[in-house]
């Protein structure tokens, strides 16, 4: 991947990972990803902002060579996770006089994770400046987006925010700058849902603080660079707000069709009443799509048959995921069927405790759903419609 200029003296020297399809052996990456590292050449000093995933470290070194970097003074580490810090060791081998500039917490992570020796670090404080000559960095601590040590780096004269994971997107593209397409928006929303949503309270605080900065460009460490920062800042404000939409996410799985019949009836009944439905048949679901839907939906319903003495493992996983992502869901319910016993309602309720959502009366059928079960599903739909109306959504 070639070195690309963002502004005079400021270059993208990172790598595109077109083929990566899984992150942390967990998160699907349908659009691949990028590991953005930025080179900033000042009159007196030269700095690298973040590095790349170890799989791409040779590309980074080649790019630094192509950019004519003979001497590197600083490696700014905004975040210790290895997709940004994993090449620091190799960069230090190539540029032994460089110092890793980061906060105390990040330094300790980097020492633990990458065995970087203590003497290689310069520790900075929140709000501290670092001059390269006519270019000045200011460090802004943004803990919990999404690790406890995360920070962003603001280049004052050029009004560029190097935001690392914040405002990122797993979106491999040959375009240096964001095209603001629907595909990019969806990728950014997926990234927010999977990585940032559990930290809504912290993100709200950081968005507020960053609103005091004059930002012309946001240069994240994944995905394209934003020349129009409001595209991503406005999206974050919306996703991160307390506002929900008139939507019911239905995460469902059925083994022999009984739960499936209930789900079909339930979807149709909600649609008749003007409620938007987002069903996910769990065995074939990309969990990223489910996460995206959870960003906005007022209500989550999990539908499952009984397996052994509890919910189907796919339903357990969906509940575990929703609980971990902590969406702003206001109402939850459970529907399902069983043959001879078991306790999936209590099990799933217990798994969803982080949501602090109101639990609406579950509907559970013995075997094939019967008239009475469909009547109960109608009652659940009535309740959802009423709740959505009372929330001003319908
Ligand atoms: Fe892109 Fe938290 O690393």
Coordinates of C-alpha atoms and ligand atoms in Angstrom, one line a residue:
X1 CA 0.0 0.0 0.0
X2 CA 1.5 3.4 -1.0
X3 CA 2.3 6.2 1.3
X4 CA -0.5 8.8 1.0
X5 CA -0.4 12.5 1.9
X6 CA -3.3 13.9 4.0
X7 CA -1.8 17.4 4.3
X8 CA 1.7 18.7 3.8
X9 CA 4.0 16.8 6.2
X10 CA 1.2 14.4 7.3
X11 CA 1.0 11.0 5.7
X12 CA -1.0 7.8 6.0
X13 CA 1.6 5.0 6.3
X14 CA -0.6 2.2 7.5
X15 CA -2.0 -0.9 5.8
X16 CA -5.2 -2.3 4.3
X17 CA -6.2 -5.8 5.4
X18 CA -8.6 -6.7 2.6
X19 CA -9.0 -10.3 3.5
X20 CA -9.4 -10.3 7.3
X21 CA -12.9 -11.7 8.1
X22 CA -12.7 -12.0 11.9
X23 CA -11.4 -9.9 14.6
X24 CA -10.6 -11.2 18.1
X25 CA -11.8 -14.6 16.7
X26 CA -15.2 -13.2 17.4
X27 CA -16.3 -10.1 15.4
X28 CA -17.1 -10.6 11.7
X29 CA -15.4 -8.2 9.3
X30 CA -17.5 -8.4 6.1
X31 CA -15.6 -5.4 4.6
X32 CA -12.1 -6.3 5.9
X33 CA -10.3 -3.5 7.8
X34 CA -7.4 -1.1 7.8
X35 CA -4.7 -0.4 10.4
X36 CA -4.0 3.3 9.9
X37 CA -0.7 4.7 11.1
X38 CA 0.2 8.3 10.5
X39 CA 3.5 10.0 10.0
X40 CA 3.8 13.6 11.0
X41 CA 7.0 15.5 10.0
X42 CA 7.7 18.6 11.9
X43 CA 10.6 21.1 11.4
X44 CA 12.5 19.6 14.4
X45 CA 11.0 16.2 15.1
X46 CA 9.2 13.4 13.4
X47 CA 6.4 11.3 14.9
X48 CA 4.5 8.2 14.1
X49 CA 1.0 8.1 15.4
X50 CA 0.1 4.5 16.2
X51 CA 1.4 1.5 14.3
X52 CA -0.3 -1.5 12.7
X53 CA -1.3 -5.1 13.4
X54 CA 1.8 -7.4 13.6
X55 CA 0.6 -9.1 10.4
X56 CA 1.3 -5.9 8.5
X57 CA 4.4 -4.6 10.2
X58 CA 6.6 -5.1 7.2
X59 CA 4.3 -2.8 5.2
X60 CA 4.6 -0.2 7.8
X61 CA 8.4 -0.4 7.8
X62 CA 8.4 -0.2 4.0
X63 CA 6.2 2.8 4.1
X64 CA 8.4 4.6 6.6
X65 CA 11.3 3.9 4.3
X66 CA 9.3 5.1 1.2
X67 CA 8.5 8.3 3.2
X68 CA 12.2 8.9 3.7
X69 CA 12.2 8.6 7.4
X70 CA 15.8 8.2 8.5
X71 CA 15.2 9.3 12.1
X72 CA 12.1 8.8 14.1
X73 CA 11.7 10.7 17.3
X74 CA 8.4 9.6 18.7
X75 CA 5.9 6.7 18.4
X76 CA 2.6 7.9 19.8
X77 CA 0.6 5.0 21.2
X78 CA -3.0 6.0 21.6
X79 CA -4.1 2.5 22.5
X80 CA -2.3 -0.7 23.6
X81 CA -4.4 -3.2 21.7
X82 CA -2.1 -5.0 19.3
X83 CA -3.8 -4.0 16.0
X84 CA -2.3 -0.6 16.7
X85 CA 0.6 -1.3 19.0
X86 CA 1.8 -4.7 17.8
X87 CA 4.4 -3.3 15.4
X88 CA 6.0 -1.0 18.0
X89 CA 8.7 -3.5 18.7
X90 CA 9.8 -3.8 15.1
X91 CA 9.7 0.0 14.6
X92 CA 11.9 0.4 17.7
X93 CA 14.3 -2.1 16.3
X94 CA 14.5 0.0 13.1
X95 CA 14.6 3.3 14.9
X96 CA 16.2 2.6 18.3
X97 CA 16.4 6.3 19.3
X98 CA 12.6 6.7 19.0
X99 CA 10.6 7.0 22.2
X100 CA 7.1 5.7 22.8
X101 CA 4.8 8.5 23.9
X102 CA 1.8 7.5 25.8
X103 CA -0.1 7.7 29.1
X104 CA 0.9 5.8 32.3
X105 CA -1.8 3.1 31.9
X106 CA -1.0 2.5 28.3
X107 CA 2.7 2.3 29.1
X108 CA 2.0 -0.5 31.6
X109 CA -0.1 -2.4 29.2
X110 CA 2.6 -2.1 26.5
X111 CA 5.2 -3.3 29.0
X112 CA 3.0 -6.3 29.9
X113 CA 1.7 -7.2 26.4
X114 CA 4.7 -6.4 24.2
X115 CA 7.6 -6.5 26.7
X116 CA 8.7 -3.0 25.7
X117 CA 11.4 -1.8 28.2
X118 CA 10.7 1.0 30.6
X119 CA 13.4 3.3 29.3
X120 CA 11.7 3.5 25.9
X121 CA 8.8 5.5 27.1
X122 CA 7.9 9.1 27.6
X123 CA 4.8 9.3 29.7
X124 CA 2.3 12.2 29.1
X125 CA -0.5 13.6 31.1
X126 CA -4.1 14.5 30.0
X127 CA -3.9 17.8 28.1
X128 CA -0.1 17.8 27.8
X129 CA 1.5 19.1 24.6
X130 CA 4.3 17.7 22.5
X131 CA 6.1 19.9 19.9
X132 CA 7.6 18.8 16.7
X133 CA 8.7 22.3 15.8
X134 CA 5.9 24.1 14.1
X135 CA 3.5 21.2 14.8
X136 CA 2.1 20.6 18.2
X137 CA 0.3 17.5 19.5
X138 CA -2.1 17.7 22.4
X139 CA -3.0 14.5 24.2
X140 CA -6.6 14.0 25.3
X141 CA -7.4 11.0 27.5
X142 CA -10.5 9.2 26.5
X143 CA -10.7 6.1 28.8
X144 CA -13.0 3.3 27.9
X145 CA -13.3 3.8 24.1
X146 CA -12.9 0.9 24.5
X147 CA -10.0 0.0 26.9
X148 CA -9.2 1.8 30.1
X149 CA -6.0 3.4 28.7
X150 CA -7.4 4.8 25.4
X151 CA -6.5 8.4 24.4
X152 CA -6.7 10.5 21.2
X153 CA -4.1 12.9 19.9
X154 CA -5.0 16.4 18.5
X155 CA -2.6 18.1 16.1
X156 CA -3.3 21.7 16.9
X157 CA -2.0 23.7 13.8
X158 CA -3.6 21.3 11.3
X159 CA -6.8 20.7 13.4
X160 CA -6.5 16.9 12.9
X161 CA -7.8 14.5 15.5
X162 CA -6.0 11.2 15.5
X163 CA -8.8 9.2 17.2
X164 CA -7.5 5.6 17.1
X165 CA -10.5 3.3 17.6
X166 CA -12.9 6.2 18.3
X167 CA -14.8 7.0 15.1
X168 CA -13.3 3.9 13.4
X169 CA -14.8 1.5 11.0
X170 CA -13.7 -1.9 9.8
X171 CA -13.9 -0.9 6.2
X172 CA -11.1 -1.8 3.8
X173 CA -11.1 0.8 1.0
X174 CA -8.5 2.2 -1.4
X175 CA -10.0 5.7 -0.7
X176 CA -8.0 7.7 1.8
X177 CA -10.9 9.9 2.5
X178 CA -14.4 8.9 3.5
X179 CA -16.9 8.8 0.6
X180 CA -19.8 9.1 3.1
X181 CA -21.6 6.2 1.4
X182 CA -24.3 4.1 3.0
X183 CA -21.8 1.2 3.1
X184 CA -19.4 3.2 5.1
X185 CA -22.2 4.4 7.4
X186 CA -23.2 0.8 8.0
X187 CA -19.6 -0.3 8.7
X188 CA -19.1 2.5 11.1
X189 CA -22.4 1.7 12.8
X190 CA -21.4 -2.0 13.1
X191 CA -18.1 -0.9 14.6
X192 CA -19.9 1.3 17.1
X193 CA -22.3 -1.4 18.0
X194 CA -19.7 -4.1 18.5
X195 CA -17.0 -2.2 20.2
X196 CA -18.2 1.2 21.5
X197 CA -21.8 0.6 22.6
X198 CA -21.0 -1.0 25.9
X199 CA -19.3 2.3 26.9
X200 CA -22.1 4.8 26.1
X201 CA -21.6 6.8 29.2
X202 CA -17.9 7.3 28.7
X203 CA -18.4 8.1 25.0
X204 CA -21.0 10.7 25.8
X205 CA -18.6 12.5 28.1
X206 CA -15.8 12.3 25.5
X207 CA -18.0 13.6 22.7
X208 CA -18.9 16.5 24.9
X209 CA -15.3 17.3 25.6
X210 CA -14.2 17.0 22.0
X211 CA -17.0 19.5 21.0
X212 CA -14.6 22.1 22.4
X213 CA -12.0 21.3 19.8
X214 CA -11.8 22.8 16.4
X215 CA -11.6 19.7 14.3
X216 CA -11.1 19.8 10.5
X217 CA -10.2 16.2 10.0
X218 CA -10.7 13.0 12.0
X219 CA -8.1 10.4 11.2
X220 CA -9.1 7.2 13.0
X221 CA -7.0 4.0 13.0
X222 CA -9.5 1.9 11.2
X223 CA -11.3 2.9 7.9
X224 CA -11.1 6.1 5.9
X225 CA -10.2 9.6 7.1
X226 CA -13.1 12.1 7.6
X227 CA -12.6 15.5 6.0
X228 CA -16.2 16.2 7.1
X229 CA -16.0 15.3 10.8
X230 CA -19.7 15.9 11.3
X231 CA -20.6 12.8 9.2
X232 CA -19.2 10.6 12.0
X233 CA -19.7 12.9 15.0
X234 CA -23.4 13.4 14.2
X235 CA -23.8 9.6 13.7
X236 CA -22.1 8.9 17.1
X237 CA -24.4 11.5 18.8
X238 CA -27.5 9.8 17.4
X239 CA -26.4 6.2 18.1
X240 CA -25.1 7.1 21.5
X241 CA -28.2 9.1 22.6
X242 CA -31.0 7.7 24.7
X243 CA -33.4 7.8 21.8
X244 CA -34.9 4.5 20.6
X245 CA -36.9 3.7 17.5
X246 CA -40.2 1.9 17.0
X247 CA -38.5 -1.4 16.3
X248 CA -38.6 -4.9 17.8
X249 CA -35.5 -7.0 17.3
X250 CA -36.5 -10.7 17.3
X251 CA -33.6 -13.1 17.8
X252 CA -35.0 -16.5 17.2
X253 CA -34.2 -20.1 16.7
X254 CA -36.6 -23.1 16.3
X255 CA -35.8 -26.8 16.2
X256 CA -39.0 -28.5 15.0
X257 CA -41.2 -25.5 14.0
X258 CA -43.3 -24.7 17.1
X259 CA -41.3 -21.7 18.1
X260 CA -41.0 -20.8 14.5
X261 CA -44.8 -20.7 14.1
X262 CA -45.0 -18.4 17.1
X263 CA -42.3 -16.1 15.7
X264 CA -44.1 -15.9 12.3
X265 CA -47.4 -15.0 14.0
X266 CA -45.7 -12.5 16.2
X267 CA -43.9 -10.8 13.4
X268 CA -47.1 -10.5 11.3
X269 CA -49.1 -9.2 14.3
X270 CA -46.5 -6.5 15.1
X271 CA -46.4 -5.4 11.4
X272 CA -50.2 -5.1 11.3
X273 CA -49.9 -2.7 14.2
X274 CA -47.3 -0.5 12.6
X275 CA -44.3 -1.8 14.5
X276 CA -41.0 -2.3 12.6
X277 CA -39.6 -5.7 13.0
X278 CA -36.0 -6.9 12.6
X279 CA -36.0 -10.7 12.8
X280 CA -32.7 -12.6 13.1
X281 CA -32.8 -16.4 12.5
X282 CA -29.9 -17.1 14.8
X283 CA -28.2 -20.1 13.2
X284 CA -27.6 -18.1 10.0
X285 CA -27.1 -14.7 11.6
X286 CA -24.0 -12.5 11.3
X287 CA -23.8 -11.3 14.9
X288 CA -22.7 -7.9 13.7
X289 CA -26.0 -7.4 11.9
X290 CA -27.8 -8.3 15.2
X291 CA -25.5 -5.8 17.1
X292 CA -26.3 -3.0 14.5
X293 CA -30.1 -3.6 15.0
X294 CA -29.7 -3.4 18.8
X295 CA -28.3 0.2 18.5
X296 CA -31.8 1.7 17.9
X297 CA -34.5 -0.8 18.8
X298 CA -36.9 -0.1 21.7
X299 CA -37.6 -3.8 22.2
X300 CA -35.8 -7.1 22.1
X301 CA -37.5 -10.4 22.0
X302 CA -35.7 -13.7 22.2
X303 CA -37.5 -16.8 20.9
X304 CA -36.2 -20.3 21.7
X305 CA -37.3 -23.8 22.2
X306 CA -36.2 -25.7 25.3
X307 CA -33.0 -27.7 24.8
X308 CA -32.2 -30.1 27.7
X309 CA -33.1 -27.9 30.6
X310 CA -32.6 -24.5 29.2
X311 CA -32.7 -22.2 26.1
X312 CA -31.2 -23.2 22.8
X313 CA -27.4 -22.4 22.9
X314 CA -27.9 -20.0 20.0
X315 CA -30.5 -18.0 22.1
X316 CA -28.1 -18.1 25.0
X317 CA -25.4 -16.6 22.9
X318 CA -27.7 -13.9 21.6
X319 CA -28.7 -13.0 25.1
X320 CA -25.1 -13.0 26.3
X321 CA -24.1 -10.8 23.4
X322 CA -27.0 -8.3 24.0
X323 CA -26.1 -8.2 27.6
X324 CA -22.5 -7.5 26.9
X325 CA -23.2 -4.8 24.3
X326 CA -25.5 -3.0 26.7
X327 CA -27.8 -1.4 24.1
X328 CA -30.4 1.2 25.2
X329 CA -33.2 -1.3 24.8
X330 CA -36.2 -0.4 27.0
X331 CA -38.3 -3.6 26.8
X332 CA -37.5 -7.2 26.5
X333 CA -39.6 -10.4 26.3
X334 CA -39.2 -14.1 25.6
X335 CA -41.3 -16.4 23.6
X336 CA -40.8 -20.1 23.0
X337 CA -41.9 -23.7 23.4
X338 CA -41.1 -26.8 25.3
X339 CA -41.8 -30.5 25.4
X340 CA -41.8 -31.6 29.0
X341 CA -40.1 -29.0 31.3
X342 CA -37.1 -26.8 31.8
X343 CA -36.4 -23.2 32.8
X344 CA -35.3 -21.0 29.9
X345 CA -37.3 -17.9 30.9
X346 CA -35.4 -17.4 34.2
X347 CA -32.2 -18.4 32.5
X348 CA -32.6 -15.7 29.7
X349 CA -33.8 -13.0 32.1
X350 CA -30.8 -13.7 34.2
X351 CA -28.5 -13.3 31.2
X352 CA -30.0 -9.9 30.2
X353 CA -29.5 -8.2 33.6
X354 CA -27.3 -5.4 32.2
X355 CA -30.0 -4.1 30.0
X356 CA -32.1 -2.7 32.9
X357 CA -35.1 -3.1 30.6
X358 CA -38.7 -3.8 31.6
X359 CA -39.5 -7.4 31.1
X360 CA -42.8 -7.9 29.3
X361 CA -44.9 -11.1 30.0
X362 CA -43.2 -14.0 28.2
X363 CA -45.3 -16.4 26.1
X364 CA -44.4 -20.0 26.3
X365 CA -46.2 -22.8 24.6
X366 CA -46.2 -26.5 25.4
X367 CA -45.5 -28.2 22.1
X368 CA -47.2 -26.8 19.0
X369 CA -48.7 -23.3 19.8
X370 CA -52.5 -23.4 20.3
X371 CA -55.3 -20.9 20.3
X372 CA -54.5 -19.7 23.8
X373 CA -50.8 -19.3 22.9
X374 CA -51.7 -17.1 19.9
X375 CA -54.0 -15.1 22.1
X376 CA -51.1 -14.5 24.5
X377 CA -48.9 -13.4 21.6
X378 CA -51.6 -10.9 20.7
X379 CA -51.6 -9.6 24.2
X380 CA -47.8 -9.3 24.1
X381 CA -48.1 -7.3 20.8
X382 CA -50.8 -5.1 22.5
X383 CA -48.4 -4.4 25.4
X384 CA -45.5 -3.6 23.0
X385 CA -47.7 -1.2 21.0
X386 CA -48.8 0.5 24.2
X387 CA -45.2 0.8 25.5
X388 CA -44.0 2.2 22.2
X389 CA -46.9 4.7 22.1
X390 CA -46.3 5.8 25.6
X391 CA -42.6 6.3 24.7
X392 CA -43.7 8.6 21.8
X393 CA -42.5 6.1 19.2
X394 CA -45.8 5.3 17.5
Ligands
LIG1 FE1 -8.5 -1.3 16.9 FE2 -9.1 -1.6 20.2 O1 -8.1 -1.8 18.6

